[in-house]
Short mmCIF file of C-alpha atoms in Angstrom, two decimals:
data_model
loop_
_atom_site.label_atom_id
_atom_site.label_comp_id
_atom_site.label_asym_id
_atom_site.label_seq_id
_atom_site.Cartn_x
_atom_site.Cartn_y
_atom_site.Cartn_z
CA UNK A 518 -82.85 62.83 -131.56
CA UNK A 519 -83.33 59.91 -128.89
CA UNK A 520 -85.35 59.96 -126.26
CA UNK A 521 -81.85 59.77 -124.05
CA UNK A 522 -80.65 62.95 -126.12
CA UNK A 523 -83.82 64.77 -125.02
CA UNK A 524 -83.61 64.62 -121.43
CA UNK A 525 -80.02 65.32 -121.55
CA UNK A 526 -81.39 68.31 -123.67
CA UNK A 527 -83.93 69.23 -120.93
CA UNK A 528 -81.19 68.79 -117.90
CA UNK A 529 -79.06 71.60 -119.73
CA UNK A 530 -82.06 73.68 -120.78
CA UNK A 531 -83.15 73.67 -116.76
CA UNK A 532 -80.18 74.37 -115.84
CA UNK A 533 -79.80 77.58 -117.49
CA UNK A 534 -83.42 78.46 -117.34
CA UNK A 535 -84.79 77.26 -113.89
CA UNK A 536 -83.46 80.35 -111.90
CA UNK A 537 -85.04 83.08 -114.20
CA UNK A 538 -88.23 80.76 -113.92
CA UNK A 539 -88.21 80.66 -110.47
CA UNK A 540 -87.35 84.44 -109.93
CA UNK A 541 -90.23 85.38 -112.18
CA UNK A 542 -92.69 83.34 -109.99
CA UNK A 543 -91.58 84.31 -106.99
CA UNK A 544 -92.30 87.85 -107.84
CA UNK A 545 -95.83 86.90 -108.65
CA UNK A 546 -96.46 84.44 -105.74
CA UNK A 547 -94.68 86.21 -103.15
CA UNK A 548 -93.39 82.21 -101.91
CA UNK A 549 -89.86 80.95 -102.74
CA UNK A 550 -90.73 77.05 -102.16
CA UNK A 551 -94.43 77.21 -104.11
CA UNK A 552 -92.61 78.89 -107.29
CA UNK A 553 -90.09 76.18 -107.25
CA UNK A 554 -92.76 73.43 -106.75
CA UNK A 555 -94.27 74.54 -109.88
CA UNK A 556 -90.93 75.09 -112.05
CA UNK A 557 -90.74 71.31 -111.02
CA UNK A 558 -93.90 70.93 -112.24
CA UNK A 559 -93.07 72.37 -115.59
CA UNK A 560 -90.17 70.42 -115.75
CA UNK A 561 -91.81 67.18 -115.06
CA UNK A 562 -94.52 68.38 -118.14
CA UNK A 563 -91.62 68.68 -120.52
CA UNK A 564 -90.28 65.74 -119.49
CA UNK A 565 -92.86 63.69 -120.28
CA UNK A 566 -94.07 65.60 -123.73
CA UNK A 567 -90.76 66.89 -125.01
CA UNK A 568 -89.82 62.75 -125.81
CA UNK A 569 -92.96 62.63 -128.29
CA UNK A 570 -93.47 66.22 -129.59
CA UNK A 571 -90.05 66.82 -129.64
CA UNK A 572 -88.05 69.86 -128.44
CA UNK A 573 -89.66 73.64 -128.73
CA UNK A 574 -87.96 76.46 -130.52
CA UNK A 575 -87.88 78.51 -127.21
CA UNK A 576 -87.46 75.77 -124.88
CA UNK A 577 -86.85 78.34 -122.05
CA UNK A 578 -90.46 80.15 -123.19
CA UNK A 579 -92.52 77.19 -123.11
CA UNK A 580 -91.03 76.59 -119.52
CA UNK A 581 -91.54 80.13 -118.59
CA UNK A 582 -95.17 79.78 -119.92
CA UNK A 583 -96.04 76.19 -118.71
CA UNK A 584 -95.11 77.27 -115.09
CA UNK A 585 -97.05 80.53 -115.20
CA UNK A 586 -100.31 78.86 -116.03
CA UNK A 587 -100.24 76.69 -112.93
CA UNK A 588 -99.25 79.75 -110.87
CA UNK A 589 -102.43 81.32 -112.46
CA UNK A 590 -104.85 78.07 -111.94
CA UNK A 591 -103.04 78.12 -108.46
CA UNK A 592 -104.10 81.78 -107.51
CA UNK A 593 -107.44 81.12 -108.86
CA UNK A 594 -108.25 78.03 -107.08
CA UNK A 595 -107.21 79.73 -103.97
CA UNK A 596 -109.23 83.08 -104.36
CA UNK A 597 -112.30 81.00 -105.37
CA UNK A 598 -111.94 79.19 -102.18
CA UNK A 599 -111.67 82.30 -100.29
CA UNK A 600 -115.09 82.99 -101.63
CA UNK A 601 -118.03 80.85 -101.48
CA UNK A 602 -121.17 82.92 -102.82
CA UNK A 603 -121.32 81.93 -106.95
CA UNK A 604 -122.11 85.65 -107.75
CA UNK A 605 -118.95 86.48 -105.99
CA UNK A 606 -117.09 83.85 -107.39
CA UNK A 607 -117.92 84.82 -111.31
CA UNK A 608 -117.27 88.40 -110.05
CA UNK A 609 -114.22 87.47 -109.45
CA UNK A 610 -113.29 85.35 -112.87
CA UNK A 611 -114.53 88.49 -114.52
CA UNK A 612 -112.01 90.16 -112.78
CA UNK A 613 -108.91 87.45 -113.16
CA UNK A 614 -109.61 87.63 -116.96
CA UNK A 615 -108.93 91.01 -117.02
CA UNK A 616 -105.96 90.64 -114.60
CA UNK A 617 -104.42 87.98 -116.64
CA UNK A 618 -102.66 90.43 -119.13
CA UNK A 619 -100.67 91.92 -115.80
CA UNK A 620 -100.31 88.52 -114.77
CA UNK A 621 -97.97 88.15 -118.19
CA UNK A 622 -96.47 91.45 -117.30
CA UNK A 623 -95.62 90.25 -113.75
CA UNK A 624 -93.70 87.14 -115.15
CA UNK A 625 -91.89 89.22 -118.23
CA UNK A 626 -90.41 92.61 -116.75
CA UNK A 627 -87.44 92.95 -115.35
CA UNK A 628 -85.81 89.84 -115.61
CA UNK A 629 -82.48 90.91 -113.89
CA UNK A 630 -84.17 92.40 -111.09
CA UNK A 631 -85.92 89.25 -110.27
CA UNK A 632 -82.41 87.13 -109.97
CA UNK A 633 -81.18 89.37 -107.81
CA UNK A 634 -84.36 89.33 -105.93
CA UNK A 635 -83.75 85.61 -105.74
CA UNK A 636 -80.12 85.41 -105.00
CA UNK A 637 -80.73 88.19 -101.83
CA UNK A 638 -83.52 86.24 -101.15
CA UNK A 639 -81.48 82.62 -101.34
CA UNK A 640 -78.87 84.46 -99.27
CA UNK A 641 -81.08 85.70 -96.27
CA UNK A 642 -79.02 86.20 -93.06
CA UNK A 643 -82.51 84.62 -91.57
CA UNK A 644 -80.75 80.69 -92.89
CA UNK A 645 -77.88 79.14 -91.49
CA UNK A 646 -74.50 79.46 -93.60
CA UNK A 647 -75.15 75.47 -94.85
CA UNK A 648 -78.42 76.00 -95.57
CA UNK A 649 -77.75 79.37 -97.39
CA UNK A 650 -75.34 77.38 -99.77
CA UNK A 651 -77.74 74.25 -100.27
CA UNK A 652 -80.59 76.44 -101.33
CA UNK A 653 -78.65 78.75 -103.40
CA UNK A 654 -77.34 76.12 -105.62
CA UNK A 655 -80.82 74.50 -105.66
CA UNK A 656 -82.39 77.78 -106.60
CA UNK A 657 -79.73 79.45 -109.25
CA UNK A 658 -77.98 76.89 -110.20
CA UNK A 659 -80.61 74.36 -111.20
CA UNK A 660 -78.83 71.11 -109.03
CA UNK A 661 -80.68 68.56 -107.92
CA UNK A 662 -80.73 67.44 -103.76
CA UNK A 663 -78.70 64.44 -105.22
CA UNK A 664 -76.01 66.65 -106.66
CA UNK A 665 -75.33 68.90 -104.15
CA UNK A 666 -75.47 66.10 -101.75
CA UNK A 667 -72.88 64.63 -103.61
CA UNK A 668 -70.85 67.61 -104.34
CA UNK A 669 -70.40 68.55 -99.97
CA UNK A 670 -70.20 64.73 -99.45
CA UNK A 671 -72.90 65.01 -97.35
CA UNK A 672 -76.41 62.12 -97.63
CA UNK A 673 -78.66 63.41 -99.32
CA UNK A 674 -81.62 63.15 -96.60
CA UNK A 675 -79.50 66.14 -94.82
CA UNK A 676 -79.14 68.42 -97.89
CA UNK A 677 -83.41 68.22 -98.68
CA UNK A 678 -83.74 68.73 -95.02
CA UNK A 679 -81.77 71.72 -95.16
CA UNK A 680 -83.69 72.98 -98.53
CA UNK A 681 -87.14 72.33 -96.91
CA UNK A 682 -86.68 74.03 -94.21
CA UNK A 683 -84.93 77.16 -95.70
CA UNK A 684 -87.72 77.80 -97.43
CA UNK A 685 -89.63 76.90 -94.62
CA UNK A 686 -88.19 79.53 -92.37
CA UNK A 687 -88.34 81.97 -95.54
CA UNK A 688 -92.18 81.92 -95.33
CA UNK A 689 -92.83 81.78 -91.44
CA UNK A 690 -90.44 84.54 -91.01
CA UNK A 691 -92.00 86.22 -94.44
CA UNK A 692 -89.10 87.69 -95.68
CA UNK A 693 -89.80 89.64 -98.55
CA UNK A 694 -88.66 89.46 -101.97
CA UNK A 695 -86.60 92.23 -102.33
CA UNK A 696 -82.90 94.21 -102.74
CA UNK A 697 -82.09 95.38 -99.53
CA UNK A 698 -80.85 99.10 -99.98
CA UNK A 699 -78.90 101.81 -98.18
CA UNK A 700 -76.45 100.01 -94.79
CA UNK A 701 -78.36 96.87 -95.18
CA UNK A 702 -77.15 96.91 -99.20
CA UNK A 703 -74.00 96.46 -98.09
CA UNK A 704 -73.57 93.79 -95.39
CA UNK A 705 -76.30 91.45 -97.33
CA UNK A 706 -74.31 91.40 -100.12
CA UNK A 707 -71.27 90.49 -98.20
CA UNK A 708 -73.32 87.45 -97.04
CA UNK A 709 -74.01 86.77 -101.45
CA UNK A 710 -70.05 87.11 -101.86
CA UNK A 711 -69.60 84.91 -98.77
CA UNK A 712 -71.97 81.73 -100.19
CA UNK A 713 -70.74 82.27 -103.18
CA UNK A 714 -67.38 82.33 -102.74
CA UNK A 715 -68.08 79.20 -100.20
CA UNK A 716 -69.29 77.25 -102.84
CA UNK A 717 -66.35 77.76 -105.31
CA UNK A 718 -63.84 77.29 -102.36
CA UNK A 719 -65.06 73.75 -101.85
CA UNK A 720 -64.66 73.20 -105.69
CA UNK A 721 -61.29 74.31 -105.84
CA UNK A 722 -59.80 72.47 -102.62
CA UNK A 723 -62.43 69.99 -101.60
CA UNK A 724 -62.51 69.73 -97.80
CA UNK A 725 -62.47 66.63 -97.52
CA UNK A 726 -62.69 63.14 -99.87
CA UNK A 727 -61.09 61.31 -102.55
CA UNK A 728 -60.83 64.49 -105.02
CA UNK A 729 -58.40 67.22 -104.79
CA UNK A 730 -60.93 69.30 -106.77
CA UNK A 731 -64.68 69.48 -107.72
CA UNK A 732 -64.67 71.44 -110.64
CA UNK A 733 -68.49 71.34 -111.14
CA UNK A 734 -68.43 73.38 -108.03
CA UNK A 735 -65.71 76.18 -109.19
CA UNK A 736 -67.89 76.72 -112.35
CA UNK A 737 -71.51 77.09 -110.66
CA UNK A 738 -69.66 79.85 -108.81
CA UNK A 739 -68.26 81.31 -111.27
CA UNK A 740 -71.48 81.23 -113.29
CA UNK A 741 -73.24 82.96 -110.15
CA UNK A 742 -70.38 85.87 -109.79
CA UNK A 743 -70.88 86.88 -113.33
CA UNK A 744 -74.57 86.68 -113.07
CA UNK A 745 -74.52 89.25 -110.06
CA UNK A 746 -71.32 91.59 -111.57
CA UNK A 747 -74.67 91.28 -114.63
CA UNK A 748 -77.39 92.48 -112.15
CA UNK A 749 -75.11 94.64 -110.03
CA UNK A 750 -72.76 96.75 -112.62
CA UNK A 751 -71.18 99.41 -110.04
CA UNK A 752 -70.82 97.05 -106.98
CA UNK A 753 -66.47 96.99 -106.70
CA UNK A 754 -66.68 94.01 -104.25
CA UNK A 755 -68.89 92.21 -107.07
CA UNK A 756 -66.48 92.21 -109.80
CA UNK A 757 -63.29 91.93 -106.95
CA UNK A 758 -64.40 88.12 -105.81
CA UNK A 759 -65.49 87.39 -110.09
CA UNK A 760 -61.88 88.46 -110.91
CA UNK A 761 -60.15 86.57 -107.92
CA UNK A 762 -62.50 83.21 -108.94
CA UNK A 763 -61.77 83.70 -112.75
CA UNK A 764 -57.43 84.17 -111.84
CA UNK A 765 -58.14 80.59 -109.45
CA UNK A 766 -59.93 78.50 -112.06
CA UNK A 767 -57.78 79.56 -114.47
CA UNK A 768 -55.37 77.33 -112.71
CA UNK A 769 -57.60 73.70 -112.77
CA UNK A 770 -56.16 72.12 -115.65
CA UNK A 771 -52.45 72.58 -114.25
CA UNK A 772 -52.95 71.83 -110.58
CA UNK A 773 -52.89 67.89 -110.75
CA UNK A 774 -51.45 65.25 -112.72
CA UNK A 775 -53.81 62.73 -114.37
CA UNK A 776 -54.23 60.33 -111.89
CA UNK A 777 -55.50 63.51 -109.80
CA UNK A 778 -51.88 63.88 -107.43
CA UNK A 779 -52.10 67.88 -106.59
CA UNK A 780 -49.16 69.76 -108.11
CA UNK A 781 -48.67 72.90 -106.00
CA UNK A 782 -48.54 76.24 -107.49
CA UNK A 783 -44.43 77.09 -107.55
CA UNK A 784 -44.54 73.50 -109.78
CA UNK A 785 -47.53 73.81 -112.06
CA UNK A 786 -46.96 74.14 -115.69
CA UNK A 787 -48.14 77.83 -116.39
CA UNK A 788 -49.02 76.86 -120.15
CA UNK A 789 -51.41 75.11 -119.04
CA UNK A 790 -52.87 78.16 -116.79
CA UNK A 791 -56.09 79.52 -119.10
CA UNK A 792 -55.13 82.66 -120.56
CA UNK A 793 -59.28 83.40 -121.39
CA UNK A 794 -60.22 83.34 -117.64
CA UNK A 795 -56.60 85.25 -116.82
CA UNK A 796 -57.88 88.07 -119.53
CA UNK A 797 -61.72 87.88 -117.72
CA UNK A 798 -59.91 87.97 -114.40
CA UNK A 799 -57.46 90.86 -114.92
CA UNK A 800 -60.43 92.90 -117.06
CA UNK A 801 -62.39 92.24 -113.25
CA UNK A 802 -59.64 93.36 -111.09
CA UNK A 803 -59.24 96.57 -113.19
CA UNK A 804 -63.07 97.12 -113.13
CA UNK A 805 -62.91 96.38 -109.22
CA UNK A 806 -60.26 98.90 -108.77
CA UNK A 807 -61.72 101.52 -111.37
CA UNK A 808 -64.85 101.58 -109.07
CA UNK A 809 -62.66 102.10 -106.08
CA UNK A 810 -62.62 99.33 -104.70
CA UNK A 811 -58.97 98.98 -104.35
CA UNK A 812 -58.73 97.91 -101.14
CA UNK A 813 -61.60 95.81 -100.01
CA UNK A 814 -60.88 91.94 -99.70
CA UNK A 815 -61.96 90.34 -102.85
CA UNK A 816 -59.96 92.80 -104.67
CA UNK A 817 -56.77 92.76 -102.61
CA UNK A 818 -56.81 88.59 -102.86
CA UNK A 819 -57.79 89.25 -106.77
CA UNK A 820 -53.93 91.48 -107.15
CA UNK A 821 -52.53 89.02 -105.38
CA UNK A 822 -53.45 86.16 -107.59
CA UNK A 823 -52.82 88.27 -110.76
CA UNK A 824 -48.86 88.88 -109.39
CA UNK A 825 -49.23 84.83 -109.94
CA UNK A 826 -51.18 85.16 -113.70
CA UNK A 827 -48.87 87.76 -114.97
CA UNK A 828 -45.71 85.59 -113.97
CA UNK A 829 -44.43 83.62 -116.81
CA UNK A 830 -42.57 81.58 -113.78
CA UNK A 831 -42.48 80.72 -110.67
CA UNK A 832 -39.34 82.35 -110.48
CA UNK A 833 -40.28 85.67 -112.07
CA UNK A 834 -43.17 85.84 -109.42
CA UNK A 835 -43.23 89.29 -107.56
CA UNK A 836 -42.91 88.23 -103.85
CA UNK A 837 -42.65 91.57 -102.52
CA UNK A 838 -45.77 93.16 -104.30
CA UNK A 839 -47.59 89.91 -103.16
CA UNK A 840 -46.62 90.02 -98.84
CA UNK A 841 -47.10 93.77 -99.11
CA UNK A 842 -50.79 93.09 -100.41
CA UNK A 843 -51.17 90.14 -97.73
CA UNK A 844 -49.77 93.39 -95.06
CA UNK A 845 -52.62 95.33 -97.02
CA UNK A 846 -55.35 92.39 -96.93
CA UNK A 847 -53.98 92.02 -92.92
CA UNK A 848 -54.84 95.53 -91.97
CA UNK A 849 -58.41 95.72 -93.60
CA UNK A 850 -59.65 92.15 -93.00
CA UNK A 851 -57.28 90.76 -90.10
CA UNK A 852 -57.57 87.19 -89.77
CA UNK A 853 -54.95 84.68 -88.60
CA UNK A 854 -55.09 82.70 -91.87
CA UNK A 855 -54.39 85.63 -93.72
CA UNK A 856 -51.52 86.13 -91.58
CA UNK A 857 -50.45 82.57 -92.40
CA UNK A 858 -50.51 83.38 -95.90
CA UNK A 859 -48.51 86.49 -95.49
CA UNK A 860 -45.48 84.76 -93.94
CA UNK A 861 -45.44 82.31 -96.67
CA UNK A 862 -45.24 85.23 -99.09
CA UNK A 863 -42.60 87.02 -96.38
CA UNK A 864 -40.33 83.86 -96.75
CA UNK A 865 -40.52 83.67 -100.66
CA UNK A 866 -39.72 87.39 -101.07
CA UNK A 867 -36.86 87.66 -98.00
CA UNK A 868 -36.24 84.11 -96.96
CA UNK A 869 -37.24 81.34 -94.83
CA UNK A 870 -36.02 82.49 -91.80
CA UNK A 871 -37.80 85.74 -92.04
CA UNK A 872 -41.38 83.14 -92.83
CA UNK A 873 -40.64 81.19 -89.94
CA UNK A 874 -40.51 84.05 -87.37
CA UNK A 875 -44.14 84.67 -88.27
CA UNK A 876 -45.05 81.21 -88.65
CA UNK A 877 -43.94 80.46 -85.15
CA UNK A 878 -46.09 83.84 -84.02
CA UNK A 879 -49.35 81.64 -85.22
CA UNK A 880 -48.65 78.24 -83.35
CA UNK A 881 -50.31 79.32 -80.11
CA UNK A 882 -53.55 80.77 -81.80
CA UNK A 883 -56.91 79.01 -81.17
CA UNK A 884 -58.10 79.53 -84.56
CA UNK A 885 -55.27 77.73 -86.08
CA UNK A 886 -55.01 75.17 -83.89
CA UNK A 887 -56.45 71.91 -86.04
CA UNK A 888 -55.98 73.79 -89.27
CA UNK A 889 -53.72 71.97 -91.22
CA UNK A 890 -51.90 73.98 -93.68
CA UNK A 891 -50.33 75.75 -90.38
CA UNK A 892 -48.00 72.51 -90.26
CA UNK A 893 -48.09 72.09 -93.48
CA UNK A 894 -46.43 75.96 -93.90
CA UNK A 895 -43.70 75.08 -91.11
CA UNK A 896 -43.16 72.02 -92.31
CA UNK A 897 -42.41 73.58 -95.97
CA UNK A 898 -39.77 76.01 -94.38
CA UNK A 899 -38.02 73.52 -91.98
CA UNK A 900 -37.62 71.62 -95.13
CA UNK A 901 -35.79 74.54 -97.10
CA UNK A 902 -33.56 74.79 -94.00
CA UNK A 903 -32.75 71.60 -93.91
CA UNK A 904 -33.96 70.89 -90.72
CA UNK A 905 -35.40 67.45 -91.76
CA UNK A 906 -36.71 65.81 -88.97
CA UNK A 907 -38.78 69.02 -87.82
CA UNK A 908 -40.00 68.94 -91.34
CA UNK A 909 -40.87 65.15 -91.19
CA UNK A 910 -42.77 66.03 -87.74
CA UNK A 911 -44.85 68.72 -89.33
CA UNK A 912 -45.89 67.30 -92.32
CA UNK A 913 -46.75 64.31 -90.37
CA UNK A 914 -49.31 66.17 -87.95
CA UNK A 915 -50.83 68.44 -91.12
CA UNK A 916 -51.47 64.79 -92.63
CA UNK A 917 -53.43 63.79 -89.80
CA UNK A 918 -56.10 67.00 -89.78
CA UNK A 919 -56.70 67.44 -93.21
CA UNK A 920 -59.95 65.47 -94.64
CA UNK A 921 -58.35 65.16 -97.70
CA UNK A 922 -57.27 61.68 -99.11
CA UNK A 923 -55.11 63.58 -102.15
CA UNK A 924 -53.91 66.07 -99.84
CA UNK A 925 -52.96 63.66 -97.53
CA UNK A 926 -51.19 61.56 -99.60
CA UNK A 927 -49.20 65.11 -100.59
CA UNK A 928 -48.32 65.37 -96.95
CA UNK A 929 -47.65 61.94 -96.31
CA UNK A 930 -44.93 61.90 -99.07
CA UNK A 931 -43.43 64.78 -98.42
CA UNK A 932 -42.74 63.82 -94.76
CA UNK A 933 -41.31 60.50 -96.73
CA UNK A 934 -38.61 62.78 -98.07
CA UNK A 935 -37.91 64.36 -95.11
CA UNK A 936 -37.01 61.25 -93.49
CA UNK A 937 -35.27 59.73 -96.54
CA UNK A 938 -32.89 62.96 -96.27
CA UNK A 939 -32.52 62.28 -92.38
CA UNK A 940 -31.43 58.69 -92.61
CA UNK A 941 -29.27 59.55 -95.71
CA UNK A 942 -27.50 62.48 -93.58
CA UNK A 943 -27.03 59.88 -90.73
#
């Protein structure tokens, strides 16, 4: 094996490995930014030895192990200085040598308990939304400042700002390495779902750039939803968002041509659709819903993209089922994007006319107001009613607020049509 093969090797192996590392000596250290500095610092030692010695058998062991000892020299170097009389001080190694055994313990129990520790603790209320995401992705996912810079299209100097002081405010405010319980249970894990789902949203309709899609981004969600539906087996909104991000992805391969256009859903090719992640996604929803959580938001958006998986065609979609969930999804989490998405459903299942009406309801709302996909919607039904140079008009003005080169490029040739029809009608 090269030398090129081995850190390639070591990138993968941290990837997997560098959150249960972390977890684990957090637990013992009790500081979120000092455990990663010395996973880093393991990392670093296997970088340079791994080349010459070669690869271990337990790659994620010798990690694990590497990055304990430092945490050990590290709490001995700082109880020793705490303590300045020798007697005291070889009191104390006495005592560290017999400690050293729990020490192991520490680091090997209750792995699972540990991620979750870190993912709560990643997704603290105490951080900023932006920050939340930077660190979590840092933290569980393994990515480096340069890759998640480059994933949000953001510099880089901003993202390791953001990480440093995260963990920063983590340790001034202490906040404690823990799962919340009881009321608190509930609305901290809405804030996990919410990063989460953040992350994979950006991956599956970049906000803004050259790429329709960042699919390294859709998969380092998905990877963290079926690490918590791991850690967290009777949670329903847990397993609601995994299913509705396994139905999603299972669209990537379908929703652009090769040169990256977007192909919108009524036009994909559903053989292309995954049928694995449909099977995970549907086995999700059905868990979601056997745990009763039937009606909370995840798992109403997860039904509504199964109606979608379970269609053979666009055509054989079931419109109805799908606007009477977005009525559902209205009424428990009312928001006026959800409301935008119900009238598109309203117009496939009774008409455009009938979409419209409630389109037009949304034009004076704040919220909506530079959101694109509002004239993108009305733009989409003027067109089916062959009102062409409303159409042209709307697609026009959804081109000019979205961030999106591909998206605008969509936009911008759609309102091409509408104006080739107009002249042609002329």
């Amino acid at each position: 094996m090269t030398a090129t093969d081995i850190h390639r090797s070591i990138e993968a192996i941290w990837r997997i490995e560098s959150a249960r590392i972390i977890a684990g000596l957090t637990r013992m250290l009790r500081d979120v930014g000092l455990a990663e500095e010395l996973a880093q610092d393991a990392l670093v030692t296997a970088l340079e030895q791994w080349p010459q010695a070669g690869v271990p058998d337990n790659p994620g062991a010798w990690l694990m192990t590497t990055a304990k000892h430092r945490a050990i020299d590290r709490l001995r170097r700082h109880q020793l200085m705490e303590r300045k009389h020798e007697e005291i001080a070889r009191e104390l190694e006495a005592e560290q040598a017999d400690a050293m055994p729990r020490f192991d313990d520490m680091l090997d129990d209750d792995i699972g308990d540990d991620l979750l520790r870190l993912i709560f603790t990643a997704c603290h209320p105490a951080l900023p939304a932006e920050s939340r995401v930077a660190l979590t992705l840092r933290l569980l996912g393994g990515l480096s400042t340069v890759e998640i810079a480059r994933a949000f299209l953001q510099p880089e100097p901003t993202i390791a700002q953001r990480i440093v002081r995260a963990k920063r405010t983590l340790a001034e405010k202490q906040v404690p390495f823990e799962v919340p319980r009881g009321e608190e249970l509930a609305e901290r894990l809405d804030a996990v779902l919410g990063v989460i789902y953040l992350v994979f949203n950006e991956g599956y309709t970049a906000t803004a750039g050259d790429d329709w899609m960042r699919p390294a981004l859709c998969e380092e969600a998905l990877r963290l939803g079926r690490i918590l539906a791991g850690l967290m087996p009777q949670q329903p909104s847990v397993f609601g968002l995994l299913a509705l991000m396994e139905l999603q992805a299972s669209r990537t391969h379908a929703r652009s041509e090769a040169d990256g256009t977007p192909i919108r859903l009524l036009e994909q090719n559903r053989a292309r659709w995954d049928r694995l992640l449909i099977q995970r996604g549907l086995a999700a929803l059905d868990r979601a819903q056997r745990l009763g959580g039937d009606e909370e938001p995840y798992t109403l958006q997860a039904a509504i993209a199964a109606c979608h998986a379970r269609a053979n065609s666009a055509e054989q979609t079931d419109w109805n089922r799908i606007a009477a969930l977005y009525a559902t999804l209205a009424a428990v989490a009312p928001s006026p994007v959800v409301e935008l998405n119900r009238a598109v459903a309203v117009a496939m299942a009774s008409g455009p006319v009938a979409g419209l009406a409630l389109v037009d309801a949304l034009r004076d709302v704040p919220a909506l107001a530079n959101y694109h996909l509002l004239p993108a919607v009305r733009g989409d039904l003027l067109q089916k009613l062959d009102r062409h140079d409303e159409a042209h008009a709307e697609f026009e003005r959804a081109a000019t607020l979205t961030r999106n080169t591909r998206e605008r490029e969509l936009l911008l040739a759609r309102a091409k049509d509408c104006l080739q029809h107009t002249t042609s009608g002329r």
